[in-house]
Coordinates of N, CA and C in Angstrom, one line a residue:
X1 N 135.8 80.8 174.9 CA 134.5 81.0 174.8 C 133.8 79.5 175.5
X2 N 132.6 79.5 176.1 CA 131.6 78.9 176.1 C 130.8 78.6 175.4
X3 N 130.5 77.3 174.9 CA 128.8 77.3 174.5 C 127.8 76.4 175.5
X4 N 127.1 76.9 176.0 CA 125.8 75.9 176.8 C 124.6 75.0 176.2
X5 N 124.8 73.6 176.3 CA 123.4 73.5 176.0 C 123.5 72.0 174.8
X6 N 124.9 71.9 174.4 CA 125.3 71.1 173.2 C 124.1 71.0 171.9
X7 N 123.8 72.2 172.0 CA 123.3 72.3 170.8 C 123.7 71.7 169.2
X8 N 123.2 70.9 168.2 CA 123.7 70.9 167.1 C 124.3 72.0 166.3
X9 N 123.6 73.0 166.1 CA 124.8 74.2 165.8 C 126.1 74.4 166.7
X10 N 126.4 73.8 168.0 CA 127.8 74.3 168.1 C 128.4 73.2 167.7
X11 N 128.3 72.4 167.2 CA 129.0 71.2 166.1 C 129.1 71.8 164.7
X12 N 128.4 71.9 164.4 CA 127.7 72.2 162.7 C 128.5 73.5 162.3
X13 N 128.5 74.3 163.4 CA 128.6 75.7 163.0 C 129.8 76.0 163.7
X14 N 129.6 76.2 164.9 CA 130.9 77.1 165.9 C 132.1 76.2 166.1
X15 N 132.1 74.8 166.4 CA 133.4 74.0 166.0 C 134.1 73.6 165.0
X16 N 133.6 73.6 164.2 CA 134.1 74.1 162.8 C 135.1 75.3 162.5
X17 N 134.7 76.3 162.8 CA 134.4 77.4 162.5 C 136.4 77.9 163.5
X18 N 135.6 77.4 165.1 CA 136.5 78.0 165.7 C 137.9 77.0 165.7
X19 N 138.0 76.1 165.0 CA 139.2 74.4 164.6 C 139.8 75.7 163.5
X20 N 138.9 76.2 162.9 CA 139.6 76.9 161.6 C 140.7 78.1 162.2
X21 N 140.4 78.9 163.2 CA 140.7 79.9 163.3 C 141.5 79.5 164.5
X22 N 142.0 78.3 165.2 CA 142.7 77.9 165.9 C 142.2 78.1 167.4
X23 N 141.2 78.4 167.7 CA 140.4 78.9 169.1 C 139.5 77.5 169.7
X24 N 140.2 77.7 170.8 CA 139.6 76.4 172.0 C 138.3 77.0 172.7
X25 N 137.2 75.7 172.8 CA 136.0 76.3 173.6 C 136.0 75.3 174.3
X26 N 135.0 75.8 175.5 CA 134.6 74.8 176.3 C 133.4 74.2 175.7
X27 N 132.8 73.2 175.3 CA 131.2 72.6 175.1 C 130.7 72.3 176.1
X28 N 129.9 72.9 177.3 CA 129.0 72.0 178.0 C 127.9 71.5 177.1
X29 N 128.0 70.2 177.8 CA 127.2 69.1 176.9 C 126.5 68.4 177.9
X30 N 125.1 67.9 177.6 CA 124.0 67.8 178.4 C 124.0 65.6 177.6
X31 N 123.1 65.0 178.8 CA 123.7 63.7 177.9 C 122.6 63.4 176.9
X32 N 121.2 63.7 177.0 CA 120.7 63.2 176.0 C 121.4 64.1 174.4
X33 N 121.5 64.9 174.6 CA 122.8 65.5 173.2 C 123.7 65.4 172.8
X34 N 124.6 64.5 173.6 CA 125.3 64.1 173.9 C 125.6 62.8 172.7
X35 N 124.6 61.8 173.4 CA 124.4 60.9 173.0 C 123.3 60.7 171.6
X36 N 123.0 62.0 171.1 CA 122.8 61.9 170.1 C 123.7 62.1 169.4
X37 N 124.9 62.4 169.2 CA 125.6 62.8 168.1 C 127.1 62.4 168.5
X38 N 127.1 61.3 169.5 CA 128.8 61.3 169.8 C 129.5 61.2 169.8
X39 N 129.5 60.4 168.2 CA 131.3 60.5 167.3 C 131.2 62.5 166.7
X40 N 130.4 63.4 166.8 CA 130.5 64.9 166.4 C 130.9 64.8 167.6
X41 N 130.6 64.7 169.0 CA 131.9 65.1 170.0 C 132.8 64.5 170.1
X42 N 132.8 63.7 169.7 CA 134.6 62.9 169.7 C 135.2 64.4 168.9
X43 N 134.6 64.1 167.6 CA 135.4 65.3 167.1 C 135.8 66.2 167.3
X44 N 134.5 67.1 168.2 CA 135.2 68.2 169.0 C 136.4 68.2 169.8
X45 N 135.9 67.3 170.6 CA 137.3 66.7 171.3 C 138.7 66.4 171.1
X46 N 138.6 65.9 169.8 CA 140.1 65.9 169.0 C 140.5 67.2 168.2
X47 N 139.5 68.2 168.1 CA 139.9 69.1 167.1 C 140.5 70.3 168.6
X48 N 140.2 70.1 170.1 CA 141.0 70.9 171.1 C 140.2 71.6 172.1
X49 N 138.4 71.2 172.1 CA 137.7 71.6 172.5 C 137.5 70.7 173.6
X50 N 137.5 71.4 174.9 CA 137.3 71.0 176.4 C 135.4 70.8 176.6
X51 N 135.2 69.5 176.6 CA 133.7 69.1 177.1 C 133.1 69.2 178.6
X52 N 132.4 70.2 178.7 CA 132.1 70.6 180.3 C 131.0 69.6 180.6
X53 N 130.7 69.6 182.1 CA 129.6 68.8 182.4 C 128.5 70.3 182.6
X54 N 127.1 69.7 181.9 CA 125.8 70.7 181.8 C 125.0 69.9 182.5
X55 N 125.1 69.3 183.9 CA 124.0 68.5 184.3 C 123.3 67.1 183.9
X56 N 122.8 66.2 184.4 CA 122.4 64.7 183.9 C 120.4 65.2 183.8
X57 N 119.7 65.8 184.8 CA 118.5 66.0 184.9 C 118.5 67.4 184.5
X58 N 119.6 68.4 184.5 CA 118.8 70.0 184.2 C 118.5 70.5 184.9
X59 N 119.5 70.7 186.0 CA 119.3 71.1 187.9 C 119.5 72.5 187.3
X60 N 118.3 73.3 187.9 CA 118.6 75.1 187.2 C 117.4 75.8 188.6
X61 N 117.9 76.3 188.9 CA 117.8 77.6 189.8 C 116.4 78.0 189.3
X62 N 116.1 78.3 188.4 CA 115.0 78.5 187.3 C 113.8 77.5 187.4
X63 N 114.4 76.5 187.8 CA 113.4 75.7 188.3 C 113.0 75.0 189.1
X64 N 114.2 73.5 189.6 CA 113.8 72.6 190.5 C 115.0 72.7 191.7
X65 N 116.2 73.8 191.3 CA 117.3 73.3 192.5 C 117.2 73.9 193.5
X66 N 116.3 74.9 194.2 CA 116.1 75.4 195.0 C 115.2 74.3 196.4
X67 N 114.8 73.0 195.7 CA 114.2 71.8 196.0 C 115.3 70.8 196.2
X68 N 116.4 70.6 195.9 CA 117.1 69.9 195.5 C 118.1 69.7 197.0
X69 N 118.9 68.7 197.7 CA 119.8 68.9 198.7 C 120.6 68.6 197.5
X70 N 121.9 68.7 198.7 CA 123.8 68.9 198.0 C 123.5 67.3 197.6
X71 N 123.3 66.3 198.3 CA 123.8 64.9 197.8 C 122.4 64.8 196.6
X72 N 121.8 65.4 196.3 CA 121.2 65.0 195.2 C 121.4 65.6 193.8
X73 N 122.3 66.9 193.9 CA 123.2 67.7 193.1 C 124.5 67.0 192.6
X74 N 125.1 66.8 193.5 CA 126.1 65.4 193.6 C 126.7 65.0 193.0
X75 N 124.9 63.7 193.2 CA 124.9 62.5 192.4 C 124.4 63.0 191.1
X76 N 123.9 64.2 190.3 CA 123.5 64.5 189.2 C 124.6 64.5 188.7
X77 N 125.4 65.5 189.2 CA 127.0 65.8 188.4 C 128.1 64.9 187.9
X78 N 127.9 63.7 189.2 CA 129.2 62.7 189.2 C 128.3 61.5 187.5
X79 N 126.6 61.7 188.0 CA 126.3 60.3 186.9 C 126.9 61.1 185.5
X80 N 126.8 62.5 185.4 CA 126.9 63.2 183.9 C 128.8 63.4 183.4
X81 N 129.5 63.3 185.0 CA 131.1 63.1 184.4 C 131.5 61.6 184.2
X82 N 130.2 60.2 185.0 CA 130.8 59.3 184.1 C 130.0 58.9 183.1
X83 N 129.5 59.4 182.7 CA 128.7 59.6 181.0 C 129.7 59.9 180.1
X84 N 129.9 61.2 180.1 CA 131.6 61.9 179.5 C 132.5 61.4 179.1
X85 N 132.8 60.7 180.5 CA 134.1 59.6 180.7 C 133.5 58.6 179.5
X86 N 132.5 57.7 179.8 CA 132.7 56.5 179.0 C 132.4 56.6 177.1
X87 N 132.1 57.9 177.2 CA 131.1 57.8 175.7 C 132.5 58.4 175.2
X88 N 133.0 60.2 175.7 CA 134.2 60.2 174.6 C 135.4 60.2 175.2
X89 N 135.4 59.6 176.7 CA 136.9 59.4 176.7 C 137.7 60.6 177.3
X90 N 137.1 61.6 178.2 CA 137.7 62.2 178.8 C 136.4 63.0 179.8
X91 N 137.7 63.6 181.2 CA 136.9 64.3 182.2 C 136.8 65.7 182.0
X92 N 135.3 65.5 182.0 CA 135.1 67.2 182.1 C 135.6 67.8 183.4
X93 N 136.2 69.0 183.4 CA 136.9 69.4 184.3 C 136.1 71.1 184.8
X94 N 134.9 71.1 183.8 CA 134.1 72.5 184.3 C 132.7 71.4 184.3
X95 N 132.6 72.1 185.3 CA 130.9 72.3 184.9 C 130.3 74.2 184.9
X96 N 129.4 73.6 184.2 CA 127.9 75.0 184.0 C 126.9 74.7 184.6
X97 N 126.1 75.1 185.6 CA 124.8 74.5 186.1 C 123.9 75.7 185.1
X98 N 122.9 75.1 184.7 CA 122.1 75.2 183.5 C 121.0 76.1 184.8
X99 N 120.4 76.8 183.3 CA 119.4 78.2 184.3 C 119.6 79.3 183.9
X100 N 119.4 80.3 184.3 CA 119.2 81.8 183.8 C 119.5 82.4 184.6
X101 N 120.0 82.3 185.8 CA 120.4 83.4 187.3 C 121.2 82.4 187.7
X102 N 122.1 83.4 188.8 CA 123.5 83.1 189.7 C 122.8 82.8 191.0
X103 N 121.1 82.9 191.2 CA 121.2 83.6 192.8 C 121.5 82.3 193.5
X104 N 121.8 80.6 193.2 CA 122.3 79.9 194.0 C 123.9 79.1 193.5
X105 N 125.0 79.2 194.4 CA 126.1 79.1 194.1 C 125.9 77.8 195.2
X106 N 126.4 76.5 194.1 CA 126.7 75.7 195.1 C 128.0 75.0 195.1
X107 N 128.7 75.3 195.8 CA 130.1 74.3 196.1 C 130.0 73.2 196.3
X108 N 130.9 72.6 194.7 CA 130.7 71.1 195.0 C 132.5 70.4 195.1
X109 N 132.4 69.3 196.0 CA 133.8 68.9 196.5 C 133.8 67.5 195.6
X110 N 134.3 67.0 194.5 CA 134.1 66.0 193.9 C 135.9 65.7 193.5
X111 N 135.2 63.9 193.9 CA 136.2 63.3 194.1 C 136.5 62.8 192.6
X112 N 138.2 62.8 192.2 CA 138.1 62.7 190.5 C 138.9 61.4 190.9

């Protein structure tokens, strides 16, 4: 299961229910929502959920991605990786491109 956007109800409702059912999920976080409740997201990690990268600036093919260079996308993804690592102590292994379409596929080679 995946949850995009780090909405408060992902922590308040879904994370606890999934923990009770012993089902892990990938929770794709955005930096602003991560920083709104870092302890809540740490608890989600401790419950066995994976934290995924959902972009720093919200790169989206429904908005600005078509005008971004590959370097801009890579910088955005790396900055979010660094923030999640610093705040939660985990390295995101998954990335979900924010947006409503899959018209663009960006293949990123990230040195971890």
